[in-house]
Short mmCIF file of N, CA and C in Angstrom, two decimals:
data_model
loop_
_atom_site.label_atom_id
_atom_site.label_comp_id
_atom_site.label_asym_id
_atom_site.label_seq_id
_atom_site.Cartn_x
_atom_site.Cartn_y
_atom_site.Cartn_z
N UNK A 1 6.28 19.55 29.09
CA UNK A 1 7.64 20.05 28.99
C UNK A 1 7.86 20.62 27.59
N UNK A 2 8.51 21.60 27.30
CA UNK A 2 8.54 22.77 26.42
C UNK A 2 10.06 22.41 25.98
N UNK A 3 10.98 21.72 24.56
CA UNK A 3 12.22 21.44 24.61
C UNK A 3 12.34 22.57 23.39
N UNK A 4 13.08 23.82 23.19
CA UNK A 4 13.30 24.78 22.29
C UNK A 4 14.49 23.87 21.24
N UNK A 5 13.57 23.91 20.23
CA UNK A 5 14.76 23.80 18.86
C UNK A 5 15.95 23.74 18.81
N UNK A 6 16.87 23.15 18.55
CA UNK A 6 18.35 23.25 18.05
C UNK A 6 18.82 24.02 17.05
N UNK A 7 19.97 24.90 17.69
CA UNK A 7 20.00 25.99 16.32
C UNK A 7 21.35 25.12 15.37
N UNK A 8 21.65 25.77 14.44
CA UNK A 8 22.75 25.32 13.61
C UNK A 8 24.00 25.25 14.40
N UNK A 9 24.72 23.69 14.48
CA UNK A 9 25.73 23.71 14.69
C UNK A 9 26.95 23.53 14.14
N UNK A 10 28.08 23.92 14.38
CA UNK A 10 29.08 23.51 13.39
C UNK A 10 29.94 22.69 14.10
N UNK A 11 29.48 21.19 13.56
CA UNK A 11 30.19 20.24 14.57
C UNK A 11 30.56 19.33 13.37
N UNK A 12 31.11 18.35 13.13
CA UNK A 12 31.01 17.20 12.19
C UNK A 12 30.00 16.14 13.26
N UNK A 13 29.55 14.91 11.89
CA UNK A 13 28.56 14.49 12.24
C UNK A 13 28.45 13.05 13.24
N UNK A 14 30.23 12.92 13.11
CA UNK A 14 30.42 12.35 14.62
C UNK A 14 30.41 13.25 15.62
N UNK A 15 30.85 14.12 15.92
CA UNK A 15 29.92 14.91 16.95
C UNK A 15 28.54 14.90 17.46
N UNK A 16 28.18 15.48 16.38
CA UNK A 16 26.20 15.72 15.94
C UNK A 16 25.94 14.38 16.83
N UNK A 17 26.28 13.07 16.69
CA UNK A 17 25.84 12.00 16.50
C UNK A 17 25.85 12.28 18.68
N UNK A 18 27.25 11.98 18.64
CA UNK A 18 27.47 11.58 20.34
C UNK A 18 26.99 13.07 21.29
N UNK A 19 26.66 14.17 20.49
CA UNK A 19 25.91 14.66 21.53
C UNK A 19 24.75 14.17 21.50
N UNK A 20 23.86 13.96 20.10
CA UNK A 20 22.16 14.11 19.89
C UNK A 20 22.11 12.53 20.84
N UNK A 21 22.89 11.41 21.06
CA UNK A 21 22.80 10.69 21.99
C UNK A 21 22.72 10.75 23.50
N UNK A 22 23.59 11.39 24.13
CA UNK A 22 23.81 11.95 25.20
C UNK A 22 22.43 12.49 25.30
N UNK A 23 21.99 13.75 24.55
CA UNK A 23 21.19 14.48 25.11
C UNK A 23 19.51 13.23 25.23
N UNK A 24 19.72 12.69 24.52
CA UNK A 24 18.84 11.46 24.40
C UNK A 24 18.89 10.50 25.73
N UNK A 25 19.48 10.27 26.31
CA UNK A 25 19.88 9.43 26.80
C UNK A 25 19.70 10.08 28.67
N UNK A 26 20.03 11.42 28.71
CA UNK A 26 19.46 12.24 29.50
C UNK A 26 18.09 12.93 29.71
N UNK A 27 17.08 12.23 29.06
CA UNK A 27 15.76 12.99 29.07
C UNK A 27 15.38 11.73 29.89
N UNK A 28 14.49 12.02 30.45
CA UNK A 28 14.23 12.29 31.72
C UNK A 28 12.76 11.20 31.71
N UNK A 29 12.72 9.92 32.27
CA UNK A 29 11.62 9.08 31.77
C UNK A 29 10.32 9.57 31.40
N UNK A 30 9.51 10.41 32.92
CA UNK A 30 8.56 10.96 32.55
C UNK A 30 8.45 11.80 31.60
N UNK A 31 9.53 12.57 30.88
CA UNK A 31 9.52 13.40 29.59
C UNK A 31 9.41 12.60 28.68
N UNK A 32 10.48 11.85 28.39
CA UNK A 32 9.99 10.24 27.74
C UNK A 32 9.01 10.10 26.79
N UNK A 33 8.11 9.53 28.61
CA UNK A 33 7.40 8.83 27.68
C UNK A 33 5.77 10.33 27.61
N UNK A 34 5.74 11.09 28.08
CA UNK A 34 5.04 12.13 27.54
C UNK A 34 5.14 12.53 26.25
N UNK A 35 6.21 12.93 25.69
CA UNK A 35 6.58 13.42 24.30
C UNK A 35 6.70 12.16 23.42
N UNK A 36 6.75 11.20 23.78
CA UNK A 36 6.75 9.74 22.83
C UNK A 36 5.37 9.61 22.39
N UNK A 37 4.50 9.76 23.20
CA UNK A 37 2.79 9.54 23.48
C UNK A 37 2.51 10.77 22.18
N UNK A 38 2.52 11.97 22.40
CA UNK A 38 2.37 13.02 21.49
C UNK A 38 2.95 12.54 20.00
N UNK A 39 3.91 12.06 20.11
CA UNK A 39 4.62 11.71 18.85
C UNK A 39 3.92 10.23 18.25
N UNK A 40 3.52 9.32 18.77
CA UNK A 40 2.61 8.44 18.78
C UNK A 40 1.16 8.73 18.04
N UNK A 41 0.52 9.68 19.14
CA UNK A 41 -0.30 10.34 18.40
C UNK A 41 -0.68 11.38 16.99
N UNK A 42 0.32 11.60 16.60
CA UNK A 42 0.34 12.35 15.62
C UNK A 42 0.47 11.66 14.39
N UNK A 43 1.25 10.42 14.64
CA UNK A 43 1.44 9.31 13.47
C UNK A 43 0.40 8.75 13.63
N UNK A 44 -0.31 8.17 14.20
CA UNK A 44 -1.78 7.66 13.98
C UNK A 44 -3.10 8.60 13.40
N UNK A 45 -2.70 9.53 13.42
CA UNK A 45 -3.78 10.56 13.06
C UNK A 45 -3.71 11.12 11.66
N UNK A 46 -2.18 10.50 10.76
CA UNK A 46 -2.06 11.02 9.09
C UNK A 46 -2.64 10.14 8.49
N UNK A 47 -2.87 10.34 7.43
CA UNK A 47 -3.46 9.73 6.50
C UNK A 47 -2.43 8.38 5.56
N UNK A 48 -1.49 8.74 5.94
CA UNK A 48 -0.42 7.79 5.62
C UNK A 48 -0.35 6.67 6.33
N UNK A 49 -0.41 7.15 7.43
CA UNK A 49 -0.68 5.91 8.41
C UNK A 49 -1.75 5.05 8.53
N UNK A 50 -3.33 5.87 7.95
CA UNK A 50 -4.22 5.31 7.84
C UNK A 50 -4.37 4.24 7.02
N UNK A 51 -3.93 5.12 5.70
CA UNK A 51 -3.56 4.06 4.56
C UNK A 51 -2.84 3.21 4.20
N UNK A 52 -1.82 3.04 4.83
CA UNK A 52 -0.37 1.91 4.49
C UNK A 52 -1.22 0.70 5.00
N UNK A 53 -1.16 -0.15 3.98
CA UNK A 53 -1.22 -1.72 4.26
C UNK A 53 -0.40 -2.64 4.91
N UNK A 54 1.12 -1.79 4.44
CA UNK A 54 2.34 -2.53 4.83
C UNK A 54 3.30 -1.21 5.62
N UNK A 55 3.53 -1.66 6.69
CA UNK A 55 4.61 -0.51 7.48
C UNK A 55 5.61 -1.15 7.89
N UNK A 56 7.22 -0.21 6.92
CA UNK A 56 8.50 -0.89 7.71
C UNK A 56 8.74 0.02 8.67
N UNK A 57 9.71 -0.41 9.33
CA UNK A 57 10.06 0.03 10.49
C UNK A 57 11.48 -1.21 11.72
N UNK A 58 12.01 -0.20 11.95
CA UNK A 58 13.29 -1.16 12.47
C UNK A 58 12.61 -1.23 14.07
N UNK A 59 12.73 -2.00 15.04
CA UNK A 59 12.41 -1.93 16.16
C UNK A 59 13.54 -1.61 17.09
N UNK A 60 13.13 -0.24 18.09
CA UNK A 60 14.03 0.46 18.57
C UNK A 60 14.92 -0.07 19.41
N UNK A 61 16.11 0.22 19.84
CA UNK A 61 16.96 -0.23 20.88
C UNK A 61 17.27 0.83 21.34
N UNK A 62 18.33 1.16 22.98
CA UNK A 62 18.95 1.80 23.61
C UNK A 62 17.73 3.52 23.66
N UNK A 63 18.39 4.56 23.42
CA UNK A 63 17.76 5.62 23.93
C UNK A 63 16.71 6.22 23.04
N UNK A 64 16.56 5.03 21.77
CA UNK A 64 15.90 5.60 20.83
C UNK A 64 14.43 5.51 21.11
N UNK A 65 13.84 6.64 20.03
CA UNK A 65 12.19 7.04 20.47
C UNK A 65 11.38 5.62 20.12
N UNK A 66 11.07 4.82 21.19
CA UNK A 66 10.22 3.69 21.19
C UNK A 66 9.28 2.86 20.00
N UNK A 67 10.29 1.84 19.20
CA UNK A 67 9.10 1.97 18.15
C UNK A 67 8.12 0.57 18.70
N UNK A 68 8.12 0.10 19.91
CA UNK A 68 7.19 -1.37 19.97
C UNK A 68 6.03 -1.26 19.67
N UNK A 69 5.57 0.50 20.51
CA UNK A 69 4.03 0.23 20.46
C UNK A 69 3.34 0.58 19.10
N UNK A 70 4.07 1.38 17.88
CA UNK A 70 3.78 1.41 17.19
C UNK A 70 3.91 0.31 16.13
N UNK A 71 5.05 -0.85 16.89
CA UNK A 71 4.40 -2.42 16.03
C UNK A 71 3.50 -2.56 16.42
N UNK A 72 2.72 -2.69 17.87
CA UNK A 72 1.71 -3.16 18.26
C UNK A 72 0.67 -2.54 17.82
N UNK A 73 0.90 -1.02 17.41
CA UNK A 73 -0.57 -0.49 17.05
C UNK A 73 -1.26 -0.95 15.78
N UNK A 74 0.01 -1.51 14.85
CA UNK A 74 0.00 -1.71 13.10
C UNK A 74 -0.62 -3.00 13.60
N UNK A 75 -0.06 -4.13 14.58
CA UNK A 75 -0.58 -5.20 14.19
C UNK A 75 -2.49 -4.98 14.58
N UNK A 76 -2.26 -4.24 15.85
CA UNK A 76 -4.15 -4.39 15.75
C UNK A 76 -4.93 -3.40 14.88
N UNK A 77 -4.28 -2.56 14.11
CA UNK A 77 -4.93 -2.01 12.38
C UNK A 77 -5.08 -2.56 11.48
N UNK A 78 -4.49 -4.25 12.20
CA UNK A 78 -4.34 -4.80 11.07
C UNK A 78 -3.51 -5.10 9.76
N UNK A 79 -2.58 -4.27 9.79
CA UNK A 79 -1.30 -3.82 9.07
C UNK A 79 -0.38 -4.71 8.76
N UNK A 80 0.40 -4.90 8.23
CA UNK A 80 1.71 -6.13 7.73
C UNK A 80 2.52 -5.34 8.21
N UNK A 81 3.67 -5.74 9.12
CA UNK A 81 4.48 -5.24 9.93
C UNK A 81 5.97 -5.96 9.33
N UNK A 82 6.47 -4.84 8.25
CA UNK A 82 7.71 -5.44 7.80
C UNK A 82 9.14 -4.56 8.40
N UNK A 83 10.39 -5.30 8.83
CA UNK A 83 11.63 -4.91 9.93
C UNK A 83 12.52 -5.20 9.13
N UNK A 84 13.28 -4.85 9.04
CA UNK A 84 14.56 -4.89 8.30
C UNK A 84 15.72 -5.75 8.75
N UNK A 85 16.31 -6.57 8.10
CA UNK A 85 17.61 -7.37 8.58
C UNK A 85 19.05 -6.71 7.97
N UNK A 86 19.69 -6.49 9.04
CA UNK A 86 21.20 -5.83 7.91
C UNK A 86 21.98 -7.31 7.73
N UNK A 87 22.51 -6.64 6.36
CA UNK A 87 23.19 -7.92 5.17
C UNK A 87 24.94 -7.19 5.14
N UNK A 88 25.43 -7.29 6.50
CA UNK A 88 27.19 -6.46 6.29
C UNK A 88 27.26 -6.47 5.23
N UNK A 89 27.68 -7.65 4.95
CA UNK A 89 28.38 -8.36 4.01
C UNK A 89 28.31 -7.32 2.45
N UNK A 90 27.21 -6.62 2.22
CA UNK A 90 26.73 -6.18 1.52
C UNK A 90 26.47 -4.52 1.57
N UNK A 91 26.08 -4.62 3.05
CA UNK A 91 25.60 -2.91 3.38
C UNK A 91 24.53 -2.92 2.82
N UNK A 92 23.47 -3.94 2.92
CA UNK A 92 21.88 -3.72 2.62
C UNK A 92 20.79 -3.82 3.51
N UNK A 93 19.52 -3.36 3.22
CA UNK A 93 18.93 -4.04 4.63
C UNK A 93 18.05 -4.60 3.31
N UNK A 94 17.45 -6.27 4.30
CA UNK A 94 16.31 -7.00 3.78
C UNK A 94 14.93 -6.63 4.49
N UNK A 95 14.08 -6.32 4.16
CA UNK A 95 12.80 -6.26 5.37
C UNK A 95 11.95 -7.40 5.26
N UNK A 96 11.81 -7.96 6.75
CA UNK A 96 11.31 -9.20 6.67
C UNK A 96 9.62 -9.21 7.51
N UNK A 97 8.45 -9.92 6.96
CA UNK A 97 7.56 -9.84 7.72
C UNK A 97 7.52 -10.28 9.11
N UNK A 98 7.33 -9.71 9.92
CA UNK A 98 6.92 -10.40 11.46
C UNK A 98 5.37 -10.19 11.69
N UNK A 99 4.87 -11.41 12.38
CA UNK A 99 3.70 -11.28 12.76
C UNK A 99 3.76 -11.16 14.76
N UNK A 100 4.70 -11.08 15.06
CA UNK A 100 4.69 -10.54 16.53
C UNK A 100 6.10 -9.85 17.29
N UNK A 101 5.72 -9.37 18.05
CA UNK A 101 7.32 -8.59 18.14
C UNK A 101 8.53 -9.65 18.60
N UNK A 102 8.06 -10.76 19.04
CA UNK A 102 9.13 -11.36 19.60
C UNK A 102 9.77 -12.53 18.61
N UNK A 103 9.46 -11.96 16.94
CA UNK A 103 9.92 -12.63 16.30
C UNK A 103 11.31 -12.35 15.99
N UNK A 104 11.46 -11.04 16.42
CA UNK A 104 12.92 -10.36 16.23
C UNK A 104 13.77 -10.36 17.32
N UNK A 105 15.34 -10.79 17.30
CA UNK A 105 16.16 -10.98 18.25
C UNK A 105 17.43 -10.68 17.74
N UNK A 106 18.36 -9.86 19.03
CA UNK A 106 19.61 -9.19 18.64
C UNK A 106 20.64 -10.25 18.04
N UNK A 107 21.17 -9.06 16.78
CA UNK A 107 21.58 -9.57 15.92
C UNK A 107 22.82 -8.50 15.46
N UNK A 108 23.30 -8.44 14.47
CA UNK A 108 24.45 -7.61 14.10
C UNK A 108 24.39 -5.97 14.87
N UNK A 109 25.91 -5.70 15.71
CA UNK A 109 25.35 -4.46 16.27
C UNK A 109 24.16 -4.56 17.17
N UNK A 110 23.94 -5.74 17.61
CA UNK A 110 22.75 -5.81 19.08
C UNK A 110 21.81 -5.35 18.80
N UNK A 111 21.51 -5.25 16.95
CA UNK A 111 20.04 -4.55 16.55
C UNK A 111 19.22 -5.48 16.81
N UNK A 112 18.01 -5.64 16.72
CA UNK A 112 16.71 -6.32 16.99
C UNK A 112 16.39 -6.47 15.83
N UNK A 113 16.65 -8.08 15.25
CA UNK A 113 16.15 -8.48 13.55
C UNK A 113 15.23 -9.62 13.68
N UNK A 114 14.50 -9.23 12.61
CA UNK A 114 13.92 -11.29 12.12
C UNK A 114 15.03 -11.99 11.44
N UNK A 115 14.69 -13.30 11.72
CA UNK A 115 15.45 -14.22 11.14
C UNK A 115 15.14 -14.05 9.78
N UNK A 116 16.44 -14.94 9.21
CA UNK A 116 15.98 -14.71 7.47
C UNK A 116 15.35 -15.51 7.03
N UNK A 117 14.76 -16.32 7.77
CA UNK A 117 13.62 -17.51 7.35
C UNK A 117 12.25 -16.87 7.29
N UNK A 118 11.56 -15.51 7.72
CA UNK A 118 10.34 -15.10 8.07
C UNK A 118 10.32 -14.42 6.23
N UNK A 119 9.23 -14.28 5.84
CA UNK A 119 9.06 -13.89 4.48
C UNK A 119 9.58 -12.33 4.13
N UNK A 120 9.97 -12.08 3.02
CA UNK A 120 10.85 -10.96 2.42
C UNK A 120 9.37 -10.39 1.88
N UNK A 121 9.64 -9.21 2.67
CA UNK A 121 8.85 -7.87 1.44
C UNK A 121 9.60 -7.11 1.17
N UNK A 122 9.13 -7.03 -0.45
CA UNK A 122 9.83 -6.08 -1.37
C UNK A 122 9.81 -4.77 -1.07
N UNK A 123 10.64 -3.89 -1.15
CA UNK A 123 10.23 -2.57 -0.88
C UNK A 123 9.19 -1.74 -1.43
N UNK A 124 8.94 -1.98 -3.04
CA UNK A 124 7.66 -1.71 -3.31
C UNK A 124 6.44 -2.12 -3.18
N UNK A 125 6.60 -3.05 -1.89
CA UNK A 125 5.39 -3.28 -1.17
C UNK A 125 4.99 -2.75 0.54
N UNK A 126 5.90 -1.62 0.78
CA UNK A 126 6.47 -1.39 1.88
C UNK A 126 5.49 -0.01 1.69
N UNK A 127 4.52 0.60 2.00
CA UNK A 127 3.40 1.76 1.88
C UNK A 127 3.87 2.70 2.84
N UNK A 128 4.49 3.09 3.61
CA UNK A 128 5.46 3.26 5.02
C UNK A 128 5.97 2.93 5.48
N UNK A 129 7.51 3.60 5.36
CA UNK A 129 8.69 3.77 5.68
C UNK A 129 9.07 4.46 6.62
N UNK A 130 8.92 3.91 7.90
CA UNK A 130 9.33 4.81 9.25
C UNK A 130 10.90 4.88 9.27
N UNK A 131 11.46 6.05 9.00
CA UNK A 131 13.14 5.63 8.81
C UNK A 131 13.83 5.99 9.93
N UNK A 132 14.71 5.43 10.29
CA UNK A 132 15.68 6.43 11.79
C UNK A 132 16.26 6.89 11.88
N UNK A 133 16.32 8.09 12.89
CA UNK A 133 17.73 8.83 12.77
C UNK A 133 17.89 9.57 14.18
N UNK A 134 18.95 10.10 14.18
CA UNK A 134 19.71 11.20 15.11
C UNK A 134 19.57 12.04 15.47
N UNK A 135 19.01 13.04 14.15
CA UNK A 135 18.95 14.27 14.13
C UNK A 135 18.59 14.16 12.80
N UNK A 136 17.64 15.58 12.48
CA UNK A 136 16.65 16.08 11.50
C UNK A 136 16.57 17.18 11.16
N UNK A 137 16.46 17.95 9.91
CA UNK A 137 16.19 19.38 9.66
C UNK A 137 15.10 18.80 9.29
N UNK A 138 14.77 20.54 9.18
CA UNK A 138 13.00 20.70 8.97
C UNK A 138 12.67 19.79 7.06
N UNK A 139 13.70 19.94 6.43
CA UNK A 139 13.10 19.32 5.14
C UNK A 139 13.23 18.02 5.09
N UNK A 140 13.55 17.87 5.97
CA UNK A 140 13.40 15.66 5.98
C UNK A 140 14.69 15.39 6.36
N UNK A 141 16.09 15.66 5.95
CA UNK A 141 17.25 15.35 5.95
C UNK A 141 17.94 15.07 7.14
N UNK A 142 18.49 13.90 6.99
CA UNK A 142 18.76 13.21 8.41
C UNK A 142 20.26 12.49 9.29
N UNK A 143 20.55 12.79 10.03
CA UNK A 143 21.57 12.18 10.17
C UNK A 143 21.40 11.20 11.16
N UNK A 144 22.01 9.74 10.34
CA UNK A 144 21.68 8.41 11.05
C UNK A 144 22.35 7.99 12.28
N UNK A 145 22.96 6.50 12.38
CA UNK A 145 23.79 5.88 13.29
C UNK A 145 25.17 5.77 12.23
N UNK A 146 25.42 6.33 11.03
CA UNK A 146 26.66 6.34 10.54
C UNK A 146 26.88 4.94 9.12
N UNK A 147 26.14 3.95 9.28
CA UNK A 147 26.03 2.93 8.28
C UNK A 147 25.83 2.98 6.76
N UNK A 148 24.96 4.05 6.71
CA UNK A 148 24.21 4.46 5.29
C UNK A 148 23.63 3.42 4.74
N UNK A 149 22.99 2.34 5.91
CA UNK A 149 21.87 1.73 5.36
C UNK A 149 20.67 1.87 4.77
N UNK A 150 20.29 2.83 5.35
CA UNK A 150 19.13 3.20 5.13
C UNK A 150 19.50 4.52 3.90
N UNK A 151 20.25 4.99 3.70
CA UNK A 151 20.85 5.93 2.36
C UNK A 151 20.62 5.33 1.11
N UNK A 152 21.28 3.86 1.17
CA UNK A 152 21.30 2.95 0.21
C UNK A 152 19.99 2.56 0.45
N UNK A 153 19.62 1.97 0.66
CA UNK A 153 17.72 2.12 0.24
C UNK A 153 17.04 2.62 0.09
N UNK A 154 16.96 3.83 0.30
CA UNK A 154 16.21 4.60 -0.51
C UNK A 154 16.29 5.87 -1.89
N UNK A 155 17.74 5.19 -2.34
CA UNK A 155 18.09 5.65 -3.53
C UNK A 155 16.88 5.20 -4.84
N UNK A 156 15.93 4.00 -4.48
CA UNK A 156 14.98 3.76 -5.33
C UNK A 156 13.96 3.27 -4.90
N UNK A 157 13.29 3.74 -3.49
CA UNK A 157 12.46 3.45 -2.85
C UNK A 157 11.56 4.54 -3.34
N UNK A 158 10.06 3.93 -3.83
CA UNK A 158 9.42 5.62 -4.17
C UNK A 158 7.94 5.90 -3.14
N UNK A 159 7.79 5.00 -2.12
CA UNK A 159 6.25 5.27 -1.61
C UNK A 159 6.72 6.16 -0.45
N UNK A 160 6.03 6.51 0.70
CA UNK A 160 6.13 7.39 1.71
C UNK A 160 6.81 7.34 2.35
N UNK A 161 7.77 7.79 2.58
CA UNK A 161 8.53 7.38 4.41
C UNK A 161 8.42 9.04 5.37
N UNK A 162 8.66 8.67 6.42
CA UNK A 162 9.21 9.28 7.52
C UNK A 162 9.70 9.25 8.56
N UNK A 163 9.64 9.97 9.64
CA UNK A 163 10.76 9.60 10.60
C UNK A 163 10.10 10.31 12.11
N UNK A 164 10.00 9.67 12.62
CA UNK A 164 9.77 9.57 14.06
C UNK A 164 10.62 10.74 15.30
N UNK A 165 10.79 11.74 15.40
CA UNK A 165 11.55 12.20 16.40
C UNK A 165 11.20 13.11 17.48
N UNK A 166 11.58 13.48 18.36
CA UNK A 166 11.52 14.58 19.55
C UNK A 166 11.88 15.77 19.04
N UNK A 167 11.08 16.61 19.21
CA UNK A 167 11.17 17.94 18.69
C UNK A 167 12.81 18.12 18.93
N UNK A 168 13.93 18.22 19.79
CA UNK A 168 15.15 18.74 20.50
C UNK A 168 15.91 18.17 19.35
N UNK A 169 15.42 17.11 18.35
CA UNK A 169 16.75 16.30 17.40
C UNK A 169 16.44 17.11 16.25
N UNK A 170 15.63 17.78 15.94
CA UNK A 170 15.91 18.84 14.53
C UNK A 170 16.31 19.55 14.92
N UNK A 171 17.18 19.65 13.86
CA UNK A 171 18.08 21.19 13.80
C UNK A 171 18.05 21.86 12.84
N UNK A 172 17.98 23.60 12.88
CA UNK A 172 17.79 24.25 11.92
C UNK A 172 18.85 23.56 10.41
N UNK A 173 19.40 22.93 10.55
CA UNK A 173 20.68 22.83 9.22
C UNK A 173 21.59 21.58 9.96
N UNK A 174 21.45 20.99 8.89
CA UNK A 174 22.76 19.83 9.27
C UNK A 174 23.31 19.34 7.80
N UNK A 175 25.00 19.09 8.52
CA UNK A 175 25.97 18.41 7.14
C UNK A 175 24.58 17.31 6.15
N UNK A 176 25.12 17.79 4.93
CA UNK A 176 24.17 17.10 4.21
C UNK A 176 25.17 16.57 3.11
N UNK A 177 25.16 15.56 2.28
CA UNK A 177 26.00 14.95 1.29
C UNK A 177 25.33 14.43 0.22
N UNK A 178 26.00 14.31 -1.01
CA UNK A 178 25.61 14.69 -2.02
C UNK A 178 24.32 13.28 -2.27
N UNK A 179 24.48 12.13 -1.77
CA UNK A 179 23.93 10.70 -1.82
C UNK A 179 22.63 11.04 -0.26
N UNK A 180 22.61 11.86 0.44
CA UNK A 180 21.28 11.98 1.39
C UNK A 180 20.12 11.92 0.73
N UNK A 181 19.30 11.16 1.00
CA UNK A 181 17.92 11.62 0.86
C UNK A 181 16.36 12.10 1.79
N UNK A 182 16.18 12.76 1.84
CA UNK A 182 15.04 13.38 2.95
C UNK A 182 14.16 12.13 3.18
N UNK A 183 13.25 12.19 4.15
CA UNK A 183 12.48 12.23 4.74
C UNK A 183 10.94 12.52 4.29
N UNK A 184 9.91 12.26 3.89
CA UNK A 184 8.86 12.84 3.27
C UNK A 184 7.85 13.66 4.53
N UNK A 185 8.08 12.92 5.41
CA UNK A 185 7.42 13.45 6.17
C UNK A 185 8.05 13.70 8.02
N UNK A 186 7.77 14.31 8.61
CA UNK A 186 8.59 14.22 9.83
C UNK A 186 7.88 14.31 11.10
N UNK A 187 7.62 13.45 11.46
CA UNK A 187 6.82 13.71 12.88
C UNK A 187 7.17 13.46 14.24
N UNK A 188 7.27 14.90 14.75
CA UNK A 188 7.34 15.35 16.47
C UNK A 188 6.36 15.47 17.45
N UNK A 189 7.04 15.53 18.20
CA UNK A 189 6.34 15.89 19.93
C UNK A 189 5.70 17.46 19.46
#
């Protein structure tokens, strides 16, 4: 299946947000999981991926692009598989080690967290940074679920990150603000 680019829209980014859901949410299983597989594959095949010792990464919920099997792939690479806990209270995330997926259970917002008893890695021990989002332009820049969790962390995060998406969620240009930070790397279907 062939999904053509998103051109520039002029929407605000609650908009952006509840269409790039919708349209998410309407693809179509077997498209799914075809273009998930491609996108799968392409992150296993960088060199970033080869190399990270330690990979964060939030584990997906609702229509988002699947991140289990890529816990599962880190744990049999061998990899330290660190997930993030949100801290309201604060507007931070903690990333905590898990050694299996079912160490994480819904938690603030029905996200999928570790408890705060599983060990804290520091972010500068974090070698990949799979970050999430909505929607994407081509230079990394991203629009999230609206929290600016992930904004606030990586105001001094300095090793690799990127971001996981379906070709249909970049868009040529999206609202950008003065506190965004890109994406280093971006990988599609």
């Amino acid at each position: 299946m062939r999904m053509k680019r998103n051109r520039v829209m002029t929407l605000d980014k609650k908009d952006l947000r509840k269409n790039m859901l919708q349209q998410m949410k309407d693809l179509s299983a077997d498209d799914r999981i075809c273009l998930t597989e491609r996108v799968y594959e392409r992150l296993f095949q960088t060199d970033e991926w080869r190399n990270a010792q330690t990979v964060g990464l939030t584990v997906s919920t609702g229509s988002e692009l699947e991140t289990r099997p890529v816990i599962e792939r880190a744990f049999q690479d061998g990899k330290t598989v660190a997930v993030p806990r949100c801290i309201p209270s604060q507007k931070v995330l903690v990333f905590h080690e898990i050694k299996d997926i079912t160490d994480v259970k819904p938690s603030f917002f029905n996200l999928l967290e570790p408890p705060e008893s599983l060990p804290v890695i520091h972010k500068d021990d974090i070698d990949l940074l799979i970050v999430p989002g909505l929607i994407f332009d081509p230079a990394g820049y991203r629009i999230g679920f609206g929290g600016g969790y992930y904004d606030r962390f990586l105001t001094d995060y300095r090793n690799m990150t990127a971001a996981l998406s379906f070709r249909f969620q970049v868009m040529d240009q999206i609202p950008r603000e003065s506190h965004d930070i890109p994406v280093k790397k971006l990988i599609t279907d």
